[in-house]
Short mmCIF file of C-alpha atoms in Angstrom, two decimals:
data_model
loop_
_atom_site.label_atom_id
_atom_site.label_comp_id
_atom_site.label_asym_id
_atom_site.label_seq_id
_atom_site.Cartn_x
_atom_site.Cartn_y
_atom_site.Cartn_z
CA UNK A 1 101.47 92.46 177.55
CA UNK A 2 102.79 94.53 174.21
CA UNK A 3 100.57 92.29 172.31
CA UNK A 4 97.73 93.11 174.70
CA UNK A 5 98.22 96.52 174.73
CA UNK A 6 98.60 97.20 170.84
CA UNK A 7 95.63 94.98 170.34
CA UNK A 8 93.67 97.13 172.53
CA UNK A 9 94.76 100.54 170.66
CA UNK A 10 93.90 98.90 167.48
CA UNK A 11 90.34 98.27 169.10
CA UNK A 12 90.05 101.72 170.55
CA UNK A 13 90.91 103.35 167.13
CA UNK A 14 88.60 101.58 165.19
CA UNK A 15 86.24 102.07 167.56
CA UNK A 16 86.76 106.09 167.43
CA UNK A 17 86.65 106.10 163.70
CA UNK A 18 82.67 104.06 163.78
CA UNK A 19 82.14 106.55 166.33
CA UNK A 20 83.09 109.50 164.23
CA UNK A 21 81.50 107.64 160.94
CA UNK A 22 78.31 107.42 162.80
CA UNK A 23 77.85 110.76 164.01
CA UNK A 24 78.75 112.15 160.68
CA UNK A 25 75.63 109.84 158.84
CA UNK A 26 73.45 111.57 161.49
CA UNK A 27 74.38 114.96 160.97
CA UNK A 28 74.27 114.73 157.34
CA UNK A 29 70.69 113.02 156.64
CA UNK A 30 67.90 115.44 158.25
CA UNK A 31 65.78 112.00 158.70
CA UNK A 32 68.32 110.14 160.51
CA UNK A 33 69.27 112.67 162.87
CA UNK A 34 65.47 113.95 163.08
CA UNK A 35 64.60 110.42 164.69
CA UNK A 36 68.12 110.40 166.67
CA UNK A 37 66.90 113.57 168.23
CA UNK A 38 63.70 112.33 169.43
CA UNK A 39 64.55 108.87 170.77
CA UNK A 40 67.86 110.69 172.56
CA UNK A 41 66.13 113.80 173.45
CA UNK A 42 63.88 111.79 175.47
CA UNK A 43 66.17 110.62 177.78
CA UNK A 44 67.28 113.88 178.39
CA UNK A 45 63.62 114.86 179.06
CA UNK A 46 63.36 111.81 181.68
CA UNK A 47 66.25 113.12 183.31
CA UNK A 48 65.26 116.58 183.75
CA UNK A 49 61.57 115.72 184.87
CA UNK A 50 62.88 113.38 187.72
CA UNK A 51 65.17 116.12 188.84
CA UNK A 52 62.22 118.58 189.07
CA UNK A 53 60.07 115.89 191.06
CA UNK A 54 62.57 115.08 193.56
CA UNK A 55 63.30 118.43 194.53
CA UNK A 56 59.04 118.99 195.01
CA UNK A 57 58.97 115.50 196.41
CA UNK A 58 56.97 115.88 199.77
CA UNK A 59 58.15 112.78 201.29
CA UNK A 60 54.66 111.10 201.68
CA UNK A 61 54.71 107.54 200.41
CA UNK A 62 51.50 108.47 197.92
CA UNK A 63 54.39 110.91 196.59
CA UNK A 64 57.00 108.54 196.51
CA UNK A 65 54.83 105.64 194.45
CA UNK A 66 53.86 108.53 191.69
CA UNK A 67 57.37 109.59 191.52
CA UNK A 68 57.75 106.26 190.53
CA UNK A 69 55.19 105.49 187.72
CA UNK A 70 55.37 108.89 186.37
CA UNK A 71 59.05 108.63 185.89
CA UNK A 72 58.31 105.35 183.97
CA UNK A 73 56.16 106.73 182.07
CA UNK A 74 58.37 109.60 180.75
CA UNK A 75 60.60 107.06 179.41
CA UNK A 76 62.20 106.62 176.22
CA UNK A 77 59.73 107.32 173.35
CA UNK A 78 57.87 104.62 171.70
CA UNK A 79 60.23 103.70 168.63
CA UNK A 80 57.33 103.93 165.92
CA UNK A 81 55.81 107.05 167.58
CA UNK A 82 59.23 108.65 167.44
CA UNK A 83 59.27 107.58 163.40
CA UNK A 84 55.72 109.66 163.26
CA UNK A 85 56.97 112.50 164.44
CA UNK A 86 59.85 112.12 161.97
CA UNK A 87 57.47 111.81 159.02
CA UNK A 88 55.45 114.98 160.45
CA UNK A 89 58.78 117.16 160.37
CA UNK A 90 59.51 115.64 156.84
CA UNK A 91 55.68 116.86 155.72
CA UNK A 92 56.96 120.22 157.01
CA UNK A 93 60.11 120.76 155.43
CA UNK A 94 58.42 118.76 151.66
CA UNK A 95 58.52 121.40 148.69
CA UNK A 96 56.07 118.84 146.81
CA UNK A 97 53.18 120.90 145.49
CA UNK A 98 51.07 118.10 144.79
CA UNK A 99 50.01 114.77 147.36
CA UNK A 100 52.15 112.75 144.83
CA UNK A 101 54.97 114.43 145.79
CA UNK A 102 54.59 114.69 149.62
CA UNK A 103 53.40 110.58 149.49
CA UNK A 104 57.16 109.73 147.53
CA UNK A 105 59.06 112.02 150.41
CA UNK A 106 57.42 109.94 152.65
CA UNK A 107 57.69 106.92 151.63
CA UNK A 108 61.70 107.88 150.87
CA UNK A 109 61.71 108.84 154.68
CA UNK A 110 60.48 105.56 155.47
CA UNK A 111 62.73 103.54 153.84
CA UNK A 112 65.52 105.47 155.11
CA UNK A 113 64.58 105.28 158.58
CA UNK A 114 64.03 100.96 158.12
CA UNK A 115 67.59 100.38 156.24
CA UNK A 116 68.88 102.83 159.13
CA UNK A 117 67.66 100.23 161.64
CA UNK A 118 68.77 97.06 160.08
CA UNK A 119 71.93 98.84 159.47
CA UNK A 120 71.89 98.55 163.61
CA UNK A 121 70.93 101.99 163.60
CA UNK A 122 73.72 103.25 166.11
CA UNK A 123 72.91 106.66 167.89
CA UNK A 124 75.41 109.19 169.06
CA UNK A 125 74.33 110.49 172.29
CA UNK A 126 76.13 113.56 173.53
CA UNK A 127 75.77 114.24 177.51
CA UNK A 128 76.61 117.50 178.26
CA UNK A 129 78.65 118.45 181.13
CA UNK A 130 76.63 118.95 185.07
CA UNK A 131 74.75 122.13 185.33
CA UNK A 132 75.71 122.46 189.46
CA UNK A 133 78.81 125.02 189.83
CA UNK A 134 79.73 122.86 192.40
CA UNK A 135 81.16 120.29 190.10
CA UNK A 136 84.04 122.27 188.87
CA UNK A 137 85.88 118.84 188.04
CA UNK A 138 83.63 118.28 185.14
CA UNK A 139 82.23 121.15 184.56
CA UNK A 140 83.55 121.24 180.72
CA UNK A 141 83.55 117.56 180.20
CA UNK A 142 80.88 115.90 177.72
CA UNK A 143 80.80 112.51 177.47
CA UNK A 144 79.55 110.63 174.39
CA UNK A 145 77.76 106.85 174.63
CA UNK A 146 76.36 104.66 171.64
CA UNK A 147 72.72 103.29 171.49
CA UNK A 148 71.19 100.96 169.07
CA UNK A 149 67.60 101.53 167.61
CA UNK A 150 67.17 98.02 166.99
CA UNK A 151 69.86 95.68 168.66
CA UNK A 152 68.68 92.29 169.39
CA UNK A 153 65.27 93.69 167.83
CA UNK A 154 62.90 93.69 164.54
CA UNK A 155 62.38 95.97 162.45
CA UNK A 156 58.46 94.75 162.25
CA UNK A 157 57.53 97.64 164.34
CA UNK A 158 59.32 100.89 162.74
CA UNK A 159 57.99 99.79 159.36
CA UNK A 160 54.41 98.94 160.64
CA UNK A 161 54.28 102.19 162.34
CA UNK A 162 55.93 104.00 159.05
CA UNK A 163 53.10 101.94 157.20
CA UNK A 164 49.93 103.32 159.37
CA UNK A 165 51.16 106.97 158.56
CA UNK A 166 51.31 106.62 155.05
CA UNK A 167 48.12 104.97 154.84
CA UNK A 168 46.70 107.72 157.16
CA UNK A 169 47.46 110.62 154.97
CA UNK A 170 46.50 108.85 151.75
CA UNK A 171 42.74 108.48 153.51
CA UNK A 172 43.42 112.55 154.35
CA UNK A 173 44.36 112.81 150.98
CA UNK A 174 40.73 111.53 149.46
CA UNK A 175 38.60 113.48 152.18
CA UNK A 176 40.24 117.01 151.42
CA UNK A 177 41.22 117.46 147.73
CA UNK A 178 42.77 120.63 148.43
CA UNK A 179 46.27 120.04 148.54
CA UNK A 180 47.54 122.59 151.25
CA UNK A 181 44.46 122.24 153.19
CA UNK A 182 45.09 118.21 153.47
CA UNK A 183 48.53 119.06 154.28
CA UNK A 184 47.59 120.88 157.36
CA UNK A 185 44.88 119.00 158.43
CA UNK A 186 47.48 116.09 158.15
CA UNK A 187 49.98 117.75 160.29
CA UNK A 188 46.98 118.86 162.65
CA UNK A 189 45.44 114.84 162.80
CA UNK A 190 49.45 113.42 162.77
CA UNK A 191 50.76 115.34 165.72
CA UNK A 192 46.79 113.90 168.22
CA UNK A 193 47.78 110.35 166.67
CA UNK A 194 51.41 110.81 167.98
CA UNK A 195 49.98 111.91 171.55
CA UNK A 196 47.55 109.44 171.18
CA UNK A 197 50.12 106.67 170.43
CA UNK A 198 52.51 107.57 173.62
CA UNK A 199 49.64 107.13 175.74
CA UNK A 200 48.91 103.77 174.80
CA UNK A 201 51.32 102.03 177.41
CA UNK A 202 49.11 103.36 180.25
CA UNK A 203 46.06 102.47 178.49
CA UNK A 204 47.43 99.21 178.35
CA UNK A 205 48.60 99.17 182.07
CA UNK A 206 45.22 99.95 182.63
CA UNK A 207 42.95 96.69 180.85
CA UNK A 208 45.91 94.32 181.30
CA UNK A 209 46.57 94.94 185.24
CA UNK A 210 43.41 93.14 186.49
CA UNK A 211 44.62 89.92 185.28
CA UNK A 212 47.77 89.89 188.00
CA UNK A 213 46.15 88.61 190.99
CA UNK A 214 47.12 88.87 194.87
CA UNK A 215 49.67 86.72 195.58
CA UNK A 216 50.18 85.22 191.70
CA UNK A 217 53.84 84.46 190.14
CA UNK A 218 54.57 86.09 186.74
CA UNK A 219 56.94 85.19 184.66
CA UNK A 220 58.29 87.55 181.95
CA UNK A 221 60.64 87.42 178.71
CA UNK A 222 63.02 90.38 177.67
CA UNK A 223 62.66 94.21 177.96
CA UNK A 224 59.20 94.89 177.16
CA UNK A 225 58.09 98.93 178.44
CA UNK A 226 54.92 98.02 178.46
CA UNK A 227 54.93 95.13 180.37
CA UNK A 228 57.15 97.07 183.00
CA UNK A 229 54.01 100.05 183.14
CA UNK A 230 51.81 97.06 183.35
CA UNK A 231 53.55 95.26 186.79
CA UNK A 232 54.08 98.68 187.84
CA UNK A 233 50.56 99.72 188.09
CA UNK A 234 49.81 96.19 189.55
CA UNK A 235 52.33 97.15 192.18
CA UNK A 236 52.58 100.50 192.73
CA UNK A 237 49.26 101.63 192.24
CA UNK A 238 46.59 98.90 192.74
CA UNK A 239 49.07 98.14 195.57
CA UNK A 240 48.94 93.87 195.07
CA UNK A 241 51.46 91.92 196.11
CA UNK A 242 53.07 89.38 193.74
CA UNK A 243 56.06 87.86 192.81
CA UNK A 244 58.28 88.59 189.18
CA UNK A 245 60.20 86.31 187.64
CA UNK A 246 62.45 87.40 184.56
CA UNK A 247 64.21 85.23 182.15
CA UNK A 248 67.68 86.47 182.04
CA UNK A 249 67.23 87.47 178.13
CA UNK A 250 70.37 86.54 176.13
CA UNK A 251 72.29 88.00 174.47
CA UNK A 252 71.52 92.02 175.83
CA UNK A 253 70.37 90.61 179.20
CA UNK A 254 66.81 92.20 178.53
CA UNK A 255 65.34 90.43 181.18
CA UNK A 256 68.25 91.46 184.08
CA UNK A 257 67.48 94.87 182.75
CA UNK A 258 64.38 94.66 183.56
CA UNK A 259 64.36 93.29 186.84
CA UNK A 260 65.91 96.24 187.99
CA UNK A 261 63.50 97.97 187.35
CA UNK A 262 60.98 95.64 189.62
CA UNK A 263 63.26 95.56 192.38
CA UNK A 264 63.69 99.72 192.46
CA UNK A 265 59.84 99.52 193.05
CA UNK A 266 60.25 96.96 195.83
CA UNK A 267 58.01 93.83 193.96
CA UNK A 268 60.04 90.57 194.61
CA UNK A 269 61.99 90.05 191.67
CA UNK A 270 64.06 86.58 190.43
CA UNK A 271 66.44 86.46 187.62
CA UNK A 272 66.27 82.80 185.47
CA UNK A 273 68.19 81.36 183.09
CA UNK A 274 67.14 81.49 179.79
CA UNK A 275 67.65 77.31 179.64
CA UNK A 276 65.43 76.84 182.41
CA UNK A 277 62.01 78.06 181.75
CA UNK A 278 61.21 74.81 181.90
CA UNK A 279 62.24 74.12 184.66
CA UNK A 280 60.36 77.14 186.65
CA UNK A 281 57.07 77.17 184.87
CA UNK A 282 55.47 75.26 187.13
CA UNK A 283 55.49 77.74 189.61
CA UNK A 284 54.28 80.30 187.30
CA UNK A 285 50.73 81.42 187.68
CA UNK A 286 50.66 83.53 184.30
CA UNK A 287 53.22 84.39 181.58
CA UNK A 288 53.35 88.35 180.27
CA UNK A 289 55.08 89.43 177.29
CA UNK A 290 55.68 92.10 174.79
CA UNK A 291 55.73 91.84 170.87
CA UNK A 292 57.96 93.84 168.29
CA UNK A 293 54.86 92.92 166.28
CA UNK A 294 51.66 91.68 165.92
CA UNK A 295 50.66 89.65 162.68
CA UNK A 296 47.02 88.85 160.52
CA UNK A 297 47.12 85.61 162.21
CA UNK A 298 46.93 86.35 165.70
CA UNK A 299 50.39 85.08 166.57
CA UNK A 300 53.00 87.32 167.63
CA UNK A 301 56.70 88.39 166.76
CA UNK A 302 58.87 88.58 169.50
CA UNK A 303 62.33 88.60 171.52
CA UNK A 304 63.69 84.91 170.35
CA UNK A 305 62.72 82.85 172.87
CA UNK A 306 59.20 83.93 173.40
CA UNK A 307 57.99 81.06 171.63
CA UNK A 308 59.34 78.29 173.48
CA UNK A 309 58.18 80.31 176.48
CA UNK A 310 54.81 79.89 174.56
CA UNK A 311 54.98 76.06 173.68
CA UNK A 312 55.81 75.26 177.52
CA UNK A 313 53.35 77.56 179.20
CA UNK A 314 50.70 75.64 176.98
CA UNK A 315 52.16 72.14 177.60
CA UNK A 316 51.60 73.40 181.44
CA UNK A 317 48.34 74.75 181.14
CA UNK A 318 50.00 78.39 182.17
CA UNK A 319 47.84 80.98 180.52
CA UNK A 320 50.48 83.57 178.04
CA UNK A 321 49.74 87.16 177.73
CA UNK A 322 50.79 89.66 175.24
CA UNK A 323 51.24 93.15 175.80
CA UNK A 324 51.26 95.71 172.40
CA UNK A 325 50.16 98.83 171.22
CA UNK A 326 48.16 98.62 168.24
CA UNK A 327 50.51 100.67 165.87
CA UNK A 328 52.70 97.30 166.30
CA UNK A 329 49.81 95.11 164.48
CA UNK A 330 51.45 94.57 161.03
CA UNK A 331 50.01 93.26 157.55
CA UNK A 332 51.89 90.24 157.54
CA UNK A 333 50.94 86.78 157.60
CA UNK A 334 53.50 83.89 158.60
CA UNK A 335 52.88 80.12 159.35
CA UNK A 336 56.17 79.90 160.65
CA UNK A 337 59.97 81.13 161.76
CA UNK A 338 60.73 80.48 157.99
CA UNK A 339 58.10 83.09 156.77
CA UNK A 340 59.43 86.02 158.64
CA UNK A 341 61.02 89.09 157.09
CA UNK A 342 65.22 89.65 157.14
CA UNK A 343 65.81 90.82 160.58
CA UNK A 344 69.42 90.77 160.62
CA UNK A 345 72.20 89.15 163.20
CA UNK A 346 73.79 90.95 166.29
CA UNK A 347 77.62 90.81 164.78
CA UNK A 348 79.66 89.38 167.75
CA UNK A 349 78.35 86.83 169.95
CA UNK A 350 80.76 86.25 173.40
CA UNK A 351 80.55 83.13 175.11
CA UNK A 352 82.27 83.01 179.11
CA UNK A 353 82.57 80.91 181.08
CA UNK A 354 80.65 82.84 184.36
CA UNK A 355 80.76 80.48 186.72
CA UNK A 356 84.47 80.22 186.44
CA UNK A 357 84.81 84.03 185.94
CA UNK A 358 82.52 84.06 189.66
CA UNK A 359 85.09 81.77 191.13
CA UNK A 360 88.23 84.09 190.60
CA UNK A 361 86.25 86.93 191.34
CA UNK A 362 85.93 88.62 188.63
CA UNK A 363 83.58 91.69 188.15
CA UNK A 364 82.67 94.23 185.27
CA UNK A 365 81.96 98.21 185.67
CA UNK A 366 78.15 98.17 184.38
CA UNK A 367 77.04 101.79 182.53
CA UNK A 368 73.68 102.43 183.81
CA UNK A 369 70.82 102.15 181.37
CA UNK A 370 73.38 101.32 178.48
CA UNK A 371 73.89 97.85 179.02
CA UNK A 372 77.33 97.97 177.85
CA UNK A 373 80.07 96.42 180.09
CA UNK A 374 83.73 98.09 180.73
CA UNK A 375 85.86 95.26 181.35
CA UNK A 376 88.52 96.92 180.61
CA UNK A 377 89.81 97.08 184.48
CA UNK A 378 90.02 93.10 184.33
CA UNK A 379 90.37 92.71 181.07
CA UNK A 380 93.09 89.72 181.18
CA UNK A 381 90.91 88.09 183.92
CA UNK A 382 87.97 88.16 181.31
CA UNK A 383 89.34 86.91 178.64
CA UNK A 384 90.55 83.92 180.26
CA UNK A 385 87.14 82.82 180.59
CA UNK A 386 86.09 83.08 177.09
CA UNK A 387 85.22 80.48 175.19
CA UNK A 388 87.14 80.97 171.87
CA UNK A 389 85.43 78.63 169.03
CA UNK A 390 87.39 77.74 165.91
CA UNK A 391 86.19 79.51 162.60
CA UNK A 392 84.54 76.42 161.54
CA UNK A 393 82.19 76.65 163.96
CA UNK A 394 79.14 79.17 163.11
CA UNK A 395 76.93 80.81 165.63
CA UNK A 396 73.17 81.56 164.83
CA UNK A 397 71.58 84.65 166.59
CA UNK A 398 68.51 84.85 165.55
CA UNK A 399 67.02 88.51 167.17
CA UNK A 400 62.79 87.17 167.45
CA UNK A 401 60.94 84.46 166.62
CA UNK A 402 57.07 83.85 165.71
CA UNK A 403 54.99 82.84 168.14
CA UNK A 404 51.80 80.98 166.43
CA UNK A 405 48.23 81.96 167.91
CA UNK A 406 47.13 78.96 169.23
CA UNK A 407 49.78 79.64 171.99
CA UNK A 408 48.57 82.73 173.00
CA UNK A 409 45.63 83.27 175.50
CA UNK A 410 45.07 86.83 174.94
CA UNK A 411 46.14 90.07 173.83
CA UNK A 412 46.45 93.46 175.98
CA UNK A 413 46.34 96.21 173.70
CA UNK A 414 45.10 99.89 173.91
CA UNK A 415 42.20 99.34 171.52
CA UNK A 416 41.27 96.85 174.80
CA UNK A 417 42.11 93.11 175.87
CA UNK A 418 41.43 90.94 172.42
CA UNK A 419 41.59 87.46 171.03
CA UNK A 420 44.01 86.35 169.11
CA UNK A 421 41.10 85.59 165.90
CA UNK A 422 40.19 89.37 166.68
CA UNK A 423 43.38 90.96 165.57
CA UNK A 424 42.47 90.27 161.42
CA UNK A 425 39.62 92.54 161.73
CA UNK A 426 41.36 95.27 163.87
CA UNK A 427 43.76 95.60 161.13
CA UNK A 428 40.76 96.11 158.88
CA UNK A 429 39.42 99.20 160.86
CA UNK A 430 43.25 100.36 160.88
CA UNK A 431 43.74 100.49 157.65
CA UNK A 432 40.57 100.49 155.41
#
């Protein structure tokens, strides 16, 4: 038990000191905490715009089902979007007299904001304390959680959307010589192109939903928001009836996440194991799935997984759907896993023994919308179902994986539903 217990102040210092080491990196480089504002801010901004429709809620059902897909919408902002509006502040605070200048602050912005992800690209979020006077309790307590820009994720997207900035004020730069006048016409274009890129998940709700039929199975892979404003609109809006099944998504449990969020909007909702999407397929009518990028090639990069989940549908003669947004389509071009770009390793990799755990009754406090587990409660009953591997043993966590074209039936994007043959020339019109 002494062992135990200093073990676990050891843990809870070091833990304190990242904290601390974190917050001070955002503080201290305007770009990093310029895009840890906007992707925590939003939250905030979710939270605050459900309270105000609950308390006008009506109590109709029509009022009920929009309460529902306009709080989804408000979600967290669109990683890349949230890197535009980063470059737009840095365009704003640039001394550079000439385009030159402005083009090498914001390419250093970029490159910032991409080593800050692979880095893990922890955010301090501060929660301030209840606004209600009737919570006296905690009326002066703040609490403080960690989120990760790009746990379990690739970078593909930040650095594709960073990419279709640059290259949008270099074509602003050779239609307006004038040097402040480009500059504001930038900032003018930059801040429609942001709107215009946060509205792309209901554009893509909207050509994608069609293809869920009454009564059909889906089956989906990891966290993917647009897929979830995609089922939703199915659902909640078209008002079908179908049936979701979610791979569980190891190791962030993407998938369970996600299924949540079916279930809270009452569509029937099963939870798979990753291992056996084999094994369910054949009851699948149609497979949906997002993409942390989309390549020259057609094929897609994606949660790992996703193209197994490809190979099998095929095999099965299950058609696979990807949902993206079109700032995700990226100037690369592999042939295989091999070919893709460093996208880092998740550190620490648990493995337990659940079924075991299950047996002896075990259970874990779950932090809503964090993902992180407090198992500190049961923390001796945990660890006796871990699975402790010797140091010879090495674990590969690979975050995505390539999925080649020829396994993909067809894209949903917001430029409309495409081929895979058709994204090569989309790229073209992006970035000519």
């Amino acid at each position: 038990q002494k062992r135990t217990s200093t073990t676990t102040m050891v843990a809870a210092t070091s833990s304190t000191n990242d904290t601390m080491d974190q917050e001070q990196e955002q503080q201290q480089h305007p770009v990093i905490s310029d895009l840890c504002f906007h992707l925590s801010n939003s939250s905030s901004a979710v939270a605050a715009a459900e309270a105000a429709a609950s308390s006008t809620n009506d109590g109709t059902p029509s009022s009920a089902t929009n309460t529902a897909t306009s709080s989804h919408k408000r979600s967290s902002i669109p990683l890349p979007v949230a890197a535009i509006r980063v470059m737009l502040n840095v365009i704003r605070r640039s001394e550079a007299e000439t385009m030159m200048g402005l083009q090498a602050d914001l390419r250093d912005a970029s490159d910032v904001m991409v080593a800050f992800g692979k880095r893990g690209g922890p955010i301090i979020v501060h929660h301030p304390p209840p606004s209600s006077s009737e919570d006296t309790t905690t009326a002066t307590t703040t609490t403080t959680t960690t989120r990760y820009l790009l746990a379990g994720r690739s970078h593909i997207s930040l650095s594709s959307g960073c990419e279709l900035f640059l290259k949008y004020v270099t074509r602003a730069s050779l239609e307006t010589p004038n040097f402040q006048q480009c500059k504001s016409q930038v900032l003018e274009r930059g801040e429609r192109f942001a709107e215009f890129s946060t509205q792309a998940r209901d554009r893509i709700a909207i050509v994608g939903s069609p293809f869920v039929r009454e009564g059909s199975v889906v089956l989906t892979h990891g966290r993917s928001k647009v897929v979830e404003a995609l089922l939703l609109r199915a659902a909640l809006v078209e008002k079908k009836r179908f049936r979701v099944m979610v791979l569980e998504g190891r190791p962030d449990a993407g998938g369970a996440k996600s299924a949540k969020t079916y279930a809270n909007a009452g569509i029937p909702t099963t939870v798979v194991l990753d291992s056996a999407m084999g094994y369910i397929m054949e009851q699948v009518d149609l497979v949906i799935v997002g993409a942390e990028g989309v390549v020259e090639n057609g094929g897609t990069v994606n949660k790992v997984g996703t193209f197994a989940l490809g190979v099998m549908a095929k095999e099965l003669g299950v058609p696979l759907y990807v949902a993206a947004e079109s700032y995700k389509f990226t100037r690369l071009y592999p042939l295989n896993n091999a070919d893709l770009p460093e996208m880092g390793r998740i550190g620490s990799l648990k493995f337990l023994d659940t079924l075991a755990w299950s047996m002896n009754a075990s259970n874990t406090t779950e932090e809503e919308g964090s993902g992180a587990q407090d198992t500190s409660a049961d923390s001796s009953s945990l660890h006796a179902h871990v699975v402790n591997l010797p140091p010879s043993v090495s674990i590969e966590n690979p975050p995505c994986d390539f999925t080649p074209a020829k396994y993909i039936t067809l894209l949903f994007t917001d430029l409309g539903v495409l081929t895979p043959s058709a994204v090569s020339d989309e790229l073209i019109r992006l970035y000519q």
